[in-house]
PDB file of C-alpha atoms in Angstrom:
ATOM      1  CA  MET W 149      72.103-122.854 102.399  1.00  0.00           C
ATOM      2  CA  GLY W 150      71.483-126.320 103.835  1.00  0.00           C
ATOM      3  CA  GLN W 151      69.520-124.812 106.717  1.00  0.00           C
ATOM      4  CA  LEU W 152      66.678-124.159 104.288  1.00  0.00           C
ATOM      5  CA  LEU W 153      65.940-127.873 104.027  1.00  0.00           C
ATOM      6  CA  ALA W 154      64.101-127.965 107.320  1.00  0.00           C
ATOM      7  CA  HIS W 155      61.795-125.206 106.096  1.00  0.00           C
ATOM      8  CA  LEU W 156      61.303-126.977 102.793  1.00  0.00           C
ATOM      9  CA  MET W 157      60.342-130.337 104.258  1.00  0.00           C
ATOM     10  CA  HIS W 158      57.738-128.582 106.390  1.00  0.00           C
ATOM     11  CA  HIS W 159      56.002-127.381 103.245  1.00  0.00           C
ATOM     12  CA  ASP W 160      56.296-130.069 100.605  1.00  0.00           C
ATOM     13  CA  ASP W 161      57.864-133.462 100.022  1.00  0.00           C
ATOM     14  CA  ALA W 162      58.256-132.614  96.327  1.00  0.00           C
ATOM     15  CA  ALA W 163      61.790-131.719  97.382  1.00  0.00           C
ATOM     16  CA  GLN W 164      62.538-135.433  97.030  1.00  0.00           C
ATOM     17  CA  ILE W 165      62.120-135.103  93.246  1.00  0.00           C
ATOM     18  CA  PHE W 166      65.071-134.330  91.012  1.00  0.00           C
ATOM     19  CA  ILE W 167      64.365-132.894  87.564  1.00  0.00           C
ATOM     20  CA  ASP W 168      67.413-133.228  85.367  1.00  0.00           C
ATOM     21  CA  PHE W 169      67.228-129.874  83.616  1.00  0.00           C
ATOM     22  CA  GLU W 170      70.574-130.486  81.919  1.00  0.00           C
ATOM     23  CA  ASN W 171      69.838-133.878  80.352  1.00  0.00           C
ATOM     24  CA  ALA W 172      66.062-134.403  80.192  1.00  0.00           C
ATOM     25  CA  THR W 173      64.960-135.991  76.903  1.00  0.00           C
ATOM     26  CA  PRO W 174      61.391-136.809  75.860  1.00  0.00           C
ATOM     27  CA  ALA W 175      60.074-140.334  76.311  1.00  0.00           C
ATOM     28  CA  PRO W 176      58.013-141.723  73.402  1.00  0.00           C
ATOM     29  CA  ALA W 177      54.765-140.719  75.136  1.00  0.00           C
ATOM     30  CA  GLU W 178      56.003-137.133  75.469  1.00  0.00           C
ATOM     31  CA  GLN W 179      57.550-136.776  72.024  1.00  0.00           C
ATOM     32  CA  ALA W 180      54.636-135.337  70.039  1.00  0.00           C
ATOM     33  CA  LEU W 181      53.774-132.601  72.531  1.00  0.00           C
ATOM     34  CA  TRP W 182      57.429-131.959  73.302  1.00  0.00           C
ATOM     35  CA  GLN W 183      58.064-131.305  69.607  1.00  0.00           C
ATOM     36  CA  GLN W 184      55.131-128.887  69.355  1.00  0.00           C
ATOM     37  CA  ILE W 185      56.372-126.899  72.335  1.00  0.00           C
ATOM     38  CA  HIS W 186      59.966-127.096  71.131  1.00  0.00           C
ATOM     39  CA  ASP W 187      58.983-125.594  67.772  1.00  0.00           C
ATOM     40  CA  VAL W 188      57.679-122.540  69.634  1.00  0.00           C
ATOM     41  CA  LEU W 189      60.362-122.205  72.299  1.00  0.00           C
ATOM     42  CA  GLN W 190      63.314-122.551  69.922  1.00  0.00           C
ATOM     43  CA  THR W 191      62.616-118.992  68.741  1.00  0.00           C
ATOM     44  CA  GLY W 192      62.832-117.687  72.316  1.00  0.00           C
ATOM     45  CA  PRO W 193      66.617-117.032  72.422  1.00  0.00           C
ATOM     46  CA  THR W 194      66.405-114.990  69.211  1.00  0.00           C
ATOM     47  CA  ILE W 195      63.508-112.960  70.598  1.00  0.00           C
ATOM     48  CA  LEU W 196      65.439-112.290  73.790  1.00  0.00           C
ATOM     49  CA  GLN W 197      68.572-111.260  71.937  1.00  0.00           C
ATOM     50  CA  LYS W 198      66.630-108.837  69.736  1.00  0.00           C
ATOM     51  CA  LEU W 199      64.967-107.353  72.811  1.00  0.00           C
ATOM     52  CA  ILE W 200      68.275-106.956  74.637  1.00  0.00           C
ATOM     53  CA  GLU W 201      69.791-105.257  71.585  1.00  0.00           C
ATOM     54  CA  TYR W 202      66.780-103.001  70.974  1.00  0.00           C
ATOM     55  CA  VAL W 203      68.105 -99.428  71.028  1.00  0.00           C
ATOM     56  CA  GLY W 204      65.054 -97.434  69.991  1.00  0.00           C
ATOM     57  CA  CYS W 205      64.555 -94.345  67.869  1.00  0.00           C
ATOM     58  CA  GLU W 206      64.803 -91.631  70.493  1.00  0.00           C
ATOM     59  CA  GLN W 207      67.141 -89.266  68.648  1.00  0.00           C
ATOM     60  CA  TRP W 208      65.041 -89.208  65.477  1.00  0.00           C
ATOM     61  CA  ILE W 209      61.764 -88.889  67.369  1.00  0.00           C
ATOM     62  CA  TYR W 210      63.237 -86.062  69.441  1.00  0.00           C
ATOM     63  CA  ALA W 211      64.370 -84.262  66.293  1.00  0.00           C
ATOM     64  CA  ALA W 212      60.937 -84.632  64.696  1.00  0.00           C
ATOM     65  CA  ILE W 213      59.224 -83.234  67.806  1.00  0.00           C
ATOM     66  CA  GLN W 214      61.672 -80.380  68.460  1.00  0.00           C
ATOM     67  CA  ASN W 215      62.035 -79.353  64.831  1.00  0.00           C
ATOM     68  CA  PRO W 216      58.975 -80.604  62.956  1.00  0.00           C
ATOM     69  CA  ASN W 217      59.391 -80.491  59.201  1.00  0.00           C
ATOM     70  CA  PRO W 218      58.919 -83.013  56.394  1.00  0.00           C
ATOM     71  CA  GLU W 219      62.540 -84.153  56.537  1.00  0.00           C
ATOM     72  CA  THR W 220      62.753 -84.809  60.297  1.00  0.00           C
ATOM     73  CA  GLU W 221      59.272 -86.339  60.410  1.00  0.00           C
ATOM     74  CA  ASP W 222      59.893 -88.664  57.469  1.00  0.00           C
ATOM     75  CA  THR W 223      63.245 -89.707  58.919  1.00  0.00           C
ATOM     76  CA  ALA W 224      61.671 -90.505  62.297  1.00  0.00           C
ATOM     77  CA  TRP W 225      58.847 -92.432  60.642  1.00  0.00           C
ATOM     78  CA  ASN W 226      61.233 -94.474  58.510  1.00  0.00           C
ATOM     79  CA  LYS W 227      63.277 -95.325  61.615  1.00  0.00           C
ATOM     80  CA  VAL W 228      60.234 -96.252  63.674  1.00  0.00           C
ATOM     81  CA  LEU W 229      58.665 -98.549  61.068  1.00  0.00           C
ATOM     82  CA  PRO W 230      61.280-101.348  61.264  1.00  0.00           C
ATOM     83  CA  ALA W 231      61.373-100.947  65.042  1.00  0.00           C
ATOM     84  CA  VAL W 232      57.620-101.540  65.203  1.00  0.00           C
ATOM     85  CA  ASP W 233      58.007-104.579  62.952  1.00  0.00           C
ATOM     86  CA  GLN W 234      60.365-105.961  65.601  1.00  0.00           C
ATOM     87  CA  LEU W 235      57.899-105.160  68.381  1.00  0.00           C
ATOM     88  CA  GLN W 236      55.257-106.998  66.375  1.00  0.00           C
ATOM     89  CA  GLU W 237      57.546-110.029  66.368  1.00  0.00           C
ATOM     90  CA  PHE W 238      57.744-109.890  70.178  1.00  0.00           C
ATOM     91  CA  TYR W 239      53.971-109.590  70.461  1.00  0.00           C
ATOM     92  CA  GLU W 240      53.312-112.447  68.055  1.00  0.00           C
ATOM     93  CA  PHE W 241      55.632-114.679  70.058  1.00  0.00           C
ATOM     94  CA  SER W 242      53.459-113.984  73.100  1.00  0.00           C
ATOM     95  CA  LEU W 243      50.478-115.267  71.100  1.00  0.00           C
ATOM     96  CA  LEU W 244      52.348-118.490  70.391  1.00  0.00           C
ATOM     97  CA  LEU W 245      53.027-118.893  74.105  1.00  0.00           C
ATOM     98  CA  GLU W 246      49.359-118.226  74.795  1.00  0.00           C
ATOM     99  CA  GLN W 247      48.395-121.057  72.445  1.00  0.00           C
ATOM    100  CA  SER W 248      51.040-123.501  73.684  1.00  0.00           C
ATOM    101  CA  PHE W 249      51.054-123.072  77.438  1.00  0.00           C
ATOM    102  CA  PRO W 250      47.671-124.732  78.101  1.00  0.00           C
ATOM    103  CA  LYS W 251      48.931-127.889  76.379  1.00  0.00           C
ATOM    104  CA  LEU W 252      51.722-128.143  78.941  1.00  0.00           C
ATOM    105  CA  LEU W 253      49.228-127.580  81.750  1.00  0.00           C
ATOM    106  CA  VAL W 254      47.054-130.444  80.537  1.00  0.00           C
ATOM    107  CA  ALA W 255      50.005-132.823  80.203  1.00  0.00           C
ATOM    108  CA  LEU W 256      51.481-132.010  83.614  1.00  0.00           C
ATOM    109  CA  CYS W 257      48.333-131.314  85.652  1.00  0.00           C
ATOM    110  CA  LYS W 258      45.551-133.628  84.463  1.00  0.00           C
ATOM    111  CA  ASP W 259      46.842-136.433  86.705  1.00  0.00           C
ATOM    112  CA  ASP W 260      48.894-136.320  89.902  1.00  0.00           C
ATOM    113  CA  PRO W 261      51.106-133.244  89.371  1.00  0.00           C
ATOM    114  CA  LYS W 262      54.032-134.486  91.429  1.00  0.00           C
ATOM    115  CA  ALA W 263      54.182-137.775  89.541  1.00  0.00           C
ATOM    116  CA  SER W 264      53.802-135.961  86.228  1.00  0.00           C
ATOM    117  CA  LEU W 265      56.731-133.641  86.935  1.00  0.00           C
ATOM    118  CA  SER W 266      58.863-136.597  87.954  1.00  0.00           C
ATOM    119  CA  ASN W 267      57.846-138.931  85.113  1.00  0.00           C
ATOM    120  CA  GLN W 268      57.617-136.401  82.262  1.00  0.00           C
ATOM    121  CA  GLN W 269      60.870-134.592  82.813  1.00  0.00           C
ATOM    122  CA  ALA W 270      61.263-133.306  79.268  1.00  0.00           C
ATOM    123  CA  LEU W 271      57.878-131.557  79.531  1.00  0.00           C
ATOM    124  CA  ALA W 272      58.749-130.345  83.038  1.00  0.00           C
ATOM    125  CA  LYS W 273      61.931-128.858  81.558  1.00  0.00           C
ATOM    126  CA  GLN W 274      59.834-127.093  78.916  1.00  0.00           C
ATOM    127  CA  LEU W 275      57.607-125.668  81.636  1.00  0.00           C
ATOM    128  CA  GLY W 276      60.832-124.357  83.135  1.00  0.00           C
ATOM    129  CA  ASP W 277      61.894-123.004  79.743  1.00  0.00           C
ATOM    130  CA  VAL W 278      58.677-120.986  79.569  1.00  0.00           C
ATOM    131  CA  PHE W 279      59.262-119.441  83.006  1.00  0.00           C
ATOM    132  CA  ASP W 280      62.920-118.803  82.177  1.00  0.00           C
ATOM    133  CA  PHE W 281      61.988-116.977  78.973  1.00  0.00           C
ATOM    134  CA  VAL W 282      59.177-114.988  80.598  1.00  0.00           C
ATOM    135  CA  LEU W 283      61.340-113.746  83.479  1.00  0.00           C
ATOM    136  CA  ARG W 284      64.196-112.823  81.130  1.00  0.00           C
ATOM    137  CA  PHE W 285      61.910-111.057  78.649  1.00  0.00           C
ATOM    138  CA  ASP W 286      60.044-109.030  81.251  1.00  0.00           C
ATOM    139  CA  ASP W 287      63.261-108.044  83.000  1.00  0.00           C
ATOM    140  CA  ALA W 288      64.788-106.779  79.730  1.00  0.00           C
ATOM    141  CA  LYS W 289      61.596-105.009  78.673  1.00  0.00           C
ATOM    142  CA  MET W 290      61.199-103.269  82.030  1.00  0.00           C
ATOM    143  CA  VAL W 291      64.564-101.517  81.762  1.00  0.00           C
ATOM    144  CA  ASN W 292      64.071-100.349  78.179  1.00  0.00           C
ATOM    145  CA  PRO W 293      61.693 -97.354  78.023  1.00  0.00           C
ATOM    146  CA  ALA W 294      62.462 -96.934  74.306  1.00  0.00           C
ATOM    147  CA  ILE W 295      59.954 -99.683  73.501  1.00  0.00           C
ATOM    148  CA  GLN W 296      56.939 -97.794  74.789  1.00  0.00           C
ATOM    149  CA  ASN W 297      58.263 -94.430  73.611  1.00  0.00           C
ATOM    150  CA  ASP W 298      58.746 -95.721  70.061  1.00  0.00           C
ATOM    151  CA  PHE W 299      55.349 -97.350  69.951  1.00  0.00           C
ATOM    152  CA  SER W 300      53.584 -94.315  71.387  1.00  0.00           C
ATOM    153  CA  TYR W 301      55.141 -92.149  68.690  1.00  0.00           C
ATOM    154  CA  TYR W 302      54.129 -94.696  66.054  1.00  0.00           C
ATOM    155  CA  ARG W 303      50.493 -94.634  67.163  1.00  0.00           C
ATOM    156  CA  ARG W 304      50.395 -90.839  67.323  1.00  0.00           C
ATOM    157  CA  THR W 305      51.844 -90.581  63.824  1.00  0.00           C
ATOM    158  CA  LEU W 306      49.886 -93.415  62.226  1.00  0.00           C
ATOM    159  CA  SER W 307      46.726 -91.414  61.468  1.00  0.00           C
ATOM    160  CA  ARG W 308      48.688 -88.574  59.909  1.00  0.00           C
ATOM    161  CA  MET W 309      50.605 -90.963  57.678  1.00  0.00           C
ATOM    162  CA  LYS W 310      47.382 -92.563  56.503  1.00  0.00           C
ATOM    163  CA  LEU W 311      45.914 -89.177  55.653  1.00  0.00           C
ATOM    164  CA  SER W 312      48.998 -88.229  53.666  1.00  0.00           C
ATOM    165  CA  LYS W 313      48.970 -91.603  51.846  1.00  0.00           C
ATOM    166  CA  LYS W 314      52.338 -92.598  53.317  1.00  0.00           C
ATOM    167  CA  ASP W 315      51.020 -95.819  54.804  1.00  0.00           C
ATOM    168  CA  LEU W 316      51.915 -98.278  52.034  1.00  0.00           C
ATOM    169  CA  ASN W 317      54.602 -99.978  54.143  1.00  0.00           C
ATOM    170  CA  ILE W 318      52.536-100.161  57.301  1.00  0.00           C
ATOM    171  CA  LYS W 319      52.052-103.683  58.641  1.00  0.00           C
ATOM    172  CA  VAL W 320      50.709-102.767  62.071  1.00  0.00           C
ATOM    173  CA  ARG W 321      47.382-101.026  61.569  1.00  0.00           C
ATOM    174  CA  ASP W 322      44.836 -99.766  64.074  1.00  0.00           C
ATOM    175  CA  GLU W 323      43.368-102.937  65.547  1.00  0.00           C
ATOM    176  CA  LEU W 324      46.711-104.710  65.875  1.00  0.00           C
ATOM    177  CA  ALA W 325      48.315-101.503  67.149  1.00  0.00           C
ATOM    178  CA  ASN W 326      45.702-101.286  69.910  1.00  0.00           C
ATOM    179  CA  ARG W 327      46.373-104.863  71.016  1.00  0.00           C
ATOM    180  CA  MET W 328      50.129-104.350  70.923  1.00  0.00           C
ATOM    181  CA  SER W 329      49.766-101.134  72.894  1.00  0.00           C
ATOM    182  CA  LEU W 330      47.944-102.970  75.684  1.00  0.00           C
ATOM    183  CA  PHE W 331      50.633-105.651  75.682  1.00  0.00           C
ATOM    184  CA  PHE W 332      53.620-103.317  75.916  1.00  0.00           C
ATOM    185  CA  ALA W 333      51.946-100.924  78.358  1.00  0.00           C
ATOM    186  CA  TYR W 334      52.094-103.584  81.075  1.00  0.00           C
ATOM    187  CA  PRO W 335      55.354-103.644  83.072  1.00  0.00           C
ATOM    188  CA  THR W 336      55.686-107.454  82.801  1.00  0.00           C
ATOM    189  CA  PRO W 337      53.767-108.329  79.630  1.00  0.00           C
ATOM    190  CA  MET W 338      54.839-111.953  79.215  1.00  0.00           C
ATOM    191  CA  MET W 339      53.933-112.909  82.784  1.00  0.00           C
ATOM    192  CA  LYS W 340      50.594-111.177  82.277  1.00  0.00           C
ATOM    193  CA  VAL W 341      50.035-113.384  79.219  1.00  0.00           C
ATOM    194  CA  LEU W 342      50.837-116.506  81.276  1.00  0.00           C
ATOM    195  CA  SER W 343      48.581-115.543  84.173  1.00  0.00           C
ATOM    196  CA  GLU W 344      45.645-114.571  81.953  1.00  0.00           C
ATOM    197  CA  THR W 345      46.093-117.670  79.805  1.00  0.00           C
ATOM    198  CA  THR W 346      46.152-119.908  82.879  1.00  0.00           C
ATOM    199  CA  ALA W 347      43.085-118.212  84.362  1.00  0.00           C
ATOM    200  CA  LYS W 348      41.144-118.662  81.103  1.00  0.00           C
ATOM    201  CA  PHE W 349      42.289-122.262  80.896  1.00  0.00           C
ATOM    202  CA  LEU W 350      41.072-122.999  84.422  1.00  0.00           C
ATOM    203  CA  ASP W 351      37.696-121.362  83.734  1.00  0.00           C
ATOM    204  CA  ALA W 352      37.169-123.259  80.478  1.00  0.00           C
ATOM    205  CA  ASN W 353      38.751-126.656  81.152  1.00  0.00           C
ATOM    206  CA  ALA W 354      36.785-128.896  83.484  1.00  0.00           C
ATOM    207  CA  THR W 355      39.139-131.859  83.067  1.00  0.00           C
ATOM    208  CA  VAL W 356      42.031-130.230  84.973  1.00  0.00           C
ATOM    209  CA  PRO W 357      41.186-129.190  88.555  1.00  0.00           C
ATOM    210  CA  ARG W 358      42.472-125.820  89.701  1.00  0.00           C
ATOM    211  CA  GLU W 359      44.180-127.454  92.672  1.00  0.00           C
ATOM    212  CA  ASN W 360      46.190-129.660  90.313  1.00  0.00           C
ATOM    213  CA  VAL W 361      47.579-126.586  88.576  1.00  0.00           C
ATOM    214  CA  THR W 362      48.479-124.823  91.812  1.00  0.00           C
ATOM    215  CA  GLN W 363      49.971-128.054  93.149  1.00  0.00           C
ATOM    216  CA  ALA W 364      52.116-128.411  90.030  1.00  0.00           C
ATOM    217  CA  LEU W 365      53.340-124.836  90.371  1.00  0.00           C
ATOM    218  CA  GLY W 366      54.001-125.290  94.070  1.00  0.00           C
ATOM    219  CA  HIS W 367      55.887-128.529  93.478  1.00  0.00           C
ATOM    220  CA  MET W 368      57.962-126.942  90.722  1.00  0.00           C
ATOM    221  CA  ALA W 369      58.899-124.000  92.947  1.00  0.00           C
ATOM    222  CA  ASN W 370      59.904-126.255  95.837  1.00  0.00           C
ATOM    223  CA  ILE W 371      61.794-128.704  93.608  1.00  0.00           C
ATOM    224  CA  CYS W 372      63.859-125.888  92.101  1.00  0.00           C
ATOM    225  CA  LEU W 373      64.510-124.403  95.540  1.00  0.00           C
ATOM    226  CA  ASP W 374      65.673-127.785  96.786  1.00  0.00           C
ATOM    227  CA  MET W 375      67.961-128.421  93.800  1.00  0.00           C
ATOM    228  CA  VAL W 376      69.725-125.082  94.258  1.00  0.00           C
ATOM    229  CA  ASP W 377      69.904-125.485  98.030  1.00  0.00           C
ATOM    230  CA  LYS W 378      71.385-128.979  97.712  1.00  0.00           C
ATOM    231  CA  ARG W 379      73.717-127.847  94.927  1.00  0.00           C
ATOM    232  CA  ARG W 380      72.492-130.564  92.608  1.00  0.00           C
ATOM    233  CA  PHE W 381      74.014-128.669  89.676  1.00  0.00           C
ATOM    234  CA  THR W 382      77.483-127.176  89.482  1.00  0.00           C
ATOM    235  CA  SER W 383      76.745-124.877  86.557  1.00  0.00           C
ATOM    236  CA  ASN W 384      75.877-121.284  87.465  1.00  0.00           C
ATOM    237  CA  ASP W 385      73.697-121.079  84.355  1.00  0.00           C
ATOM    238  CA  THR W 386      71.668-124.106  85.446  1.00  0.00           C
ATOM    239  CA  ASN W 387      71.318-122.810  88.993  1.00  0.00           C
ATOM    240  CA  MET W 388      70.102-119.448  87.692  1.00  0.00           C
ATOM    241  CA  PHE W 389      67.694-121.314  85.425  1.00  0.00           C
ATOM    242  CA  CYS W 390      66.338-123.091  88.522  1.00  0.00           C
ATOM    243  CA  LEU W 391      65.965-119.797  90.378  1.00  0.00           C
ATOM    244  CA  ARG W 392      64.105-118.179  87.482  1.00  0.00           C
ATOM    245  CA  VAL W 393      61.813-121.204  87.191  1.00  0.00           C
ATOM    246  CA  MET W 394      61.193-121.124  90.941  1.00  0.00           C
ATOM    247  CA  THR W 395      60.372-117.426  90.808  1.00  0.00           C
ATOM    248  CA  GLY W 396      58.102-117.785  87.789  1.00  0.00           C
ATOM    249  CA  ALA W 397      56.212-120.687  89.378  1.00  0.00           C
ATOM    250  CA  ILE W 398      55.722-118.679  92.585  1.00  0.00           C
ATOM    251  CA  ILE W 399      54.412-115.638  90.709  1.00  0.00           C
ATOM    252  CA  LEU W 400      52.007-117.655  88.573  1.00  0.00           C
ATOM    253  CA  TYR W 401      50.804-119.579  91.653  1.00  0.00           C
ATOM    254  CA  ASP W 402      50.067-116.271  93.360  1.00  0.00           C
ATOM    255  CA  HIS W 403      48.060-115.083  90.359  1.00  0.00           C
ATOM    256  CA  VAL W 404      45.871-118.169  89.940  1.00  0.00           C
ATOM    257  CA  SER W 405      45.364-119.148  93.585  1.00  0.00           C
ATOM    258  CA  GLU W 406      42.493-117.391  95.343  1.00  0.00           C
ATOM    259  CA  SER W 407      44.401-117.205  98.627  1.00  0.00           C
ATOM    260  CA  GLY W 408      47.780-116.575  96.989  1.00  0.00           C
ATOM    261  CA  VAL W 409      51.238-117.956  97.638  1.00  0.00           C
ATOM    262  CA  PHE W 410      52.131-116.090 100.829  1.00  0.00           C
ATOM    263  CA  THR W 411      49.635-117.496 103.342  1.00  0.00           C
ATOM    264  CA  ARG W 412      50.672-119.936 106.035  1.00  0.00           C
ATOM    265  CA  ARG W 413      48.553-122.569 104.265  1.00  0.00           C
ATOM    266  CA  SER W 414      50.540-122.249 101.051  1.00  0.00           C
ATOM    267  CA  PRO W 415      52.502-125.380 100.097  1.00  0.00           C
ATOM    268  CA  VAL W 416      55.255-123.188  98.673  1.00  0.00           C
ATOM    269  CA  ASN W 417      58.250-122.550 100.916  1.00  0.00           C
ATOM    270  CA  ILE W 418      58.168-118.840 100.152  1.00  0.00           C
ATOM    271  CA  LYS W 419      60.470-117.926 103.019  1.00  0.00           C
ATOM    272  CA  GLY W 420      63.031-120.458 101.842  1.00  0.00           C
ATOM    273  CA  ALA W 421      62.668-119.210  98.261  1.00  0.00           C
ATOM    274  CA  VAL W 422      63.488-115.617  99.181  1.00  0.00           C
ATOM    275  CA  GLN W 423      66.334-116.726 101.413  1.00  0.00           C
ATOM    276  CA  VAL W 424      67.888-118.910  98.733  1.00  0.00           C
ATOM    277  CA  LEU W 425      67.652-116.072  96.191  1.00  0.00           C
ATOM    278  CA  LYS W 426      69.449-113.697  98.536  1.00  0.00           C
ATOM    279  CA  ALA W 427      71.976-116.313  99.632  1.00  0.00           C
ATOM    280  CA  TYR W 428      72.821-117.255  96.054  1.00  0.00           C
ATOM    281  CA  SER W 429      73.498-113.646  95.164  1.00  0.00           C
ATOM    282  CA  THR W 430      75.752-113.332  98.206  1.00  0.00           C
ATOM    283  CA  SER W 431      77.701-116.550  97.584  1.00  0.00           C
ATOM    284  CA  THR W 432      78.250-115.994  93.848  1.00  0.00           C
ATOM    285  CA  THR W 433      78.984-113.072  91.550  1.00  0.00           C
ATOM    286  CA  THR W 434      75.523-113.382  89.996  1.00  0.00           C
ATOM    287  CA  SER W 435      72.863-110.878  91.013  1.00  0.00           C
ATOM    288  CA  THR W 436      69.399-112.189  91.818  1.00  0.00           C
ATOM    289  CA  ASP W 437      67.994-108.743  92.625  1.00  0.00           C
ATOM    290  CA  GLY W 438      65.740-108.855  89.566  1.00  0.00           C
ATOM    291  CA  LEU W 439      64.129-112.085  90.769  1.00  0.00           C
ATOM    292  CA  VAL W 440      63.611-110.748  94.296  1.00  0.00           C
ATOM    293  CA  ASN W 441      62.056-107.623  92.804  1.00  0.00           C
ATOM    294  CA  ALA W 442      59.807-109.786  90.630  1.00  0.00           C
ATOM    295  CA  LEU W 443      58.453-111.403  93.802  1.00  0.00           C
ATOM    296  CA  ARG W 444      57.987-107.946  95.348  1.00  0.00           C
ATOM    297  CA  PHE W 445      56.246-106.245  92.460  1.00  0.00           C
ATOM    298  CA  THR W 446      54.760-108.912  90.149  1.00  0.00           C
ATOM    299  CA  THR W 447      52.853-110.937  92.740  1.00  0.00           C
ATOM    300  CA  VAL W 448      49.373-109.814  93.788  1.00  0.00           C
ATOM    301  CA  HIS W 449      48.892-111.053  97.378  1.00  0.00           C
ATOM    302  CA  LEU W 450      52.049-109.849  99.147  1.00  0.00           C
ATOM    303  CA  ALA W 451      50.252-106.932 100.802  1.00  0.00           C
ATOM    304  CA  ASP W 452      47.302-109.071 101.964  1.00  0.00           C
ATOM    305  CA  ALA W 453      46.494-109.102 105.661  1.00  0.00           C
ATOM    306  CA  GLU W 454      46.976-112.893 105.683  1.00  0.00           C
ATOM    307  CA  THR W 455      50.617-112.582 104.592  1.00  0.00           C
ATOM    308  CA  PRO W 456      52.835-113.140 107.639  1.00  0.00           C
ATOM    309  CA  GLY W 457      54.780-110.108 108.752  1.00  0.00           C
ATOM    310  CA  SER W 458      58.055-112.027 108.501  1.00  0.00           C
ATOM    311  CA  ILE W 459      57.489-112.579 104.770  1.00  0.00           C
ATOM    312  CA  LYS W 460      56.590-108.927 104.208  1.00  0.00           C
ATOM    313  CA  GLN W 461      59.737-107.917 106.079  1.00  0.00           C
ATOM    314  CA  LEU W 462      61.847-110.342 104.058  1.00  0.00           C
ATOM    315  CA  LEU W 463      60.602-108.741 100.836  1.00  0.00           C
ATOM    316  CA  ALA W 464      60.543-105.158 102.138  1.00  0.00           C
TER     317      ALA W 464
END
């Protein structure tokens, strides 16, 4: 993979930065914000595990639809209720990310982004943690149709349960149900939260220039590419963390940059990024297909006329 270095240096000298994702600890100046973000992110592994283990209520819903009677309908409803409580937990975690993410953007982007990533490594690691969680969550959600099926049944049944006075245990009522429905209807809901949150932040916050945010994302993508390409870490888990962070930074860059990440003017070594994803999958037993597909289907500018044909072919 060393041949990618020439491509990388053409795009960005951020490759010279090493972020110690395995050992980064907050300096005194970072501690307060780091703790705030940590308090949110520490719930992430539990959320992911619950999502991965989410099995859905298909058999009970199917029975209630095929053979509607009070017994099958009550059984399906009683199965769906705790499932929806779990979906509410996922949604509420997205709200915490929405509140927290702009704080990281301010800390890492208000001044020179490259220096900030290098000098505030614990916060840079947390930025990586956000991307790592978002990519993992969206990947697990995308392959589990039970989530939307369960919630659709819940919404269809909610009015009937209210009319029959069987709504005493309902936590998710109409307004919240509508917001949750919009969240889960999107194929990659957590990345959508990040992109919309970043766009709102850039529109409302005059103290952080848009170019600082895109520069920070571009630097982060190139740094992670470089660290995997140079084999700075021996752990497969850490290398996959780097690749998820790289992919997340590329996707978010593409969403918030007017010209996108794929143009020849982009500071992101997008060709090198795709190549290193494919090469890593080939050289290890770990699949990176989900990350390549995320670049194909979650970005917004890939099909633009300004995107070089070689990049389109690479992601075809």
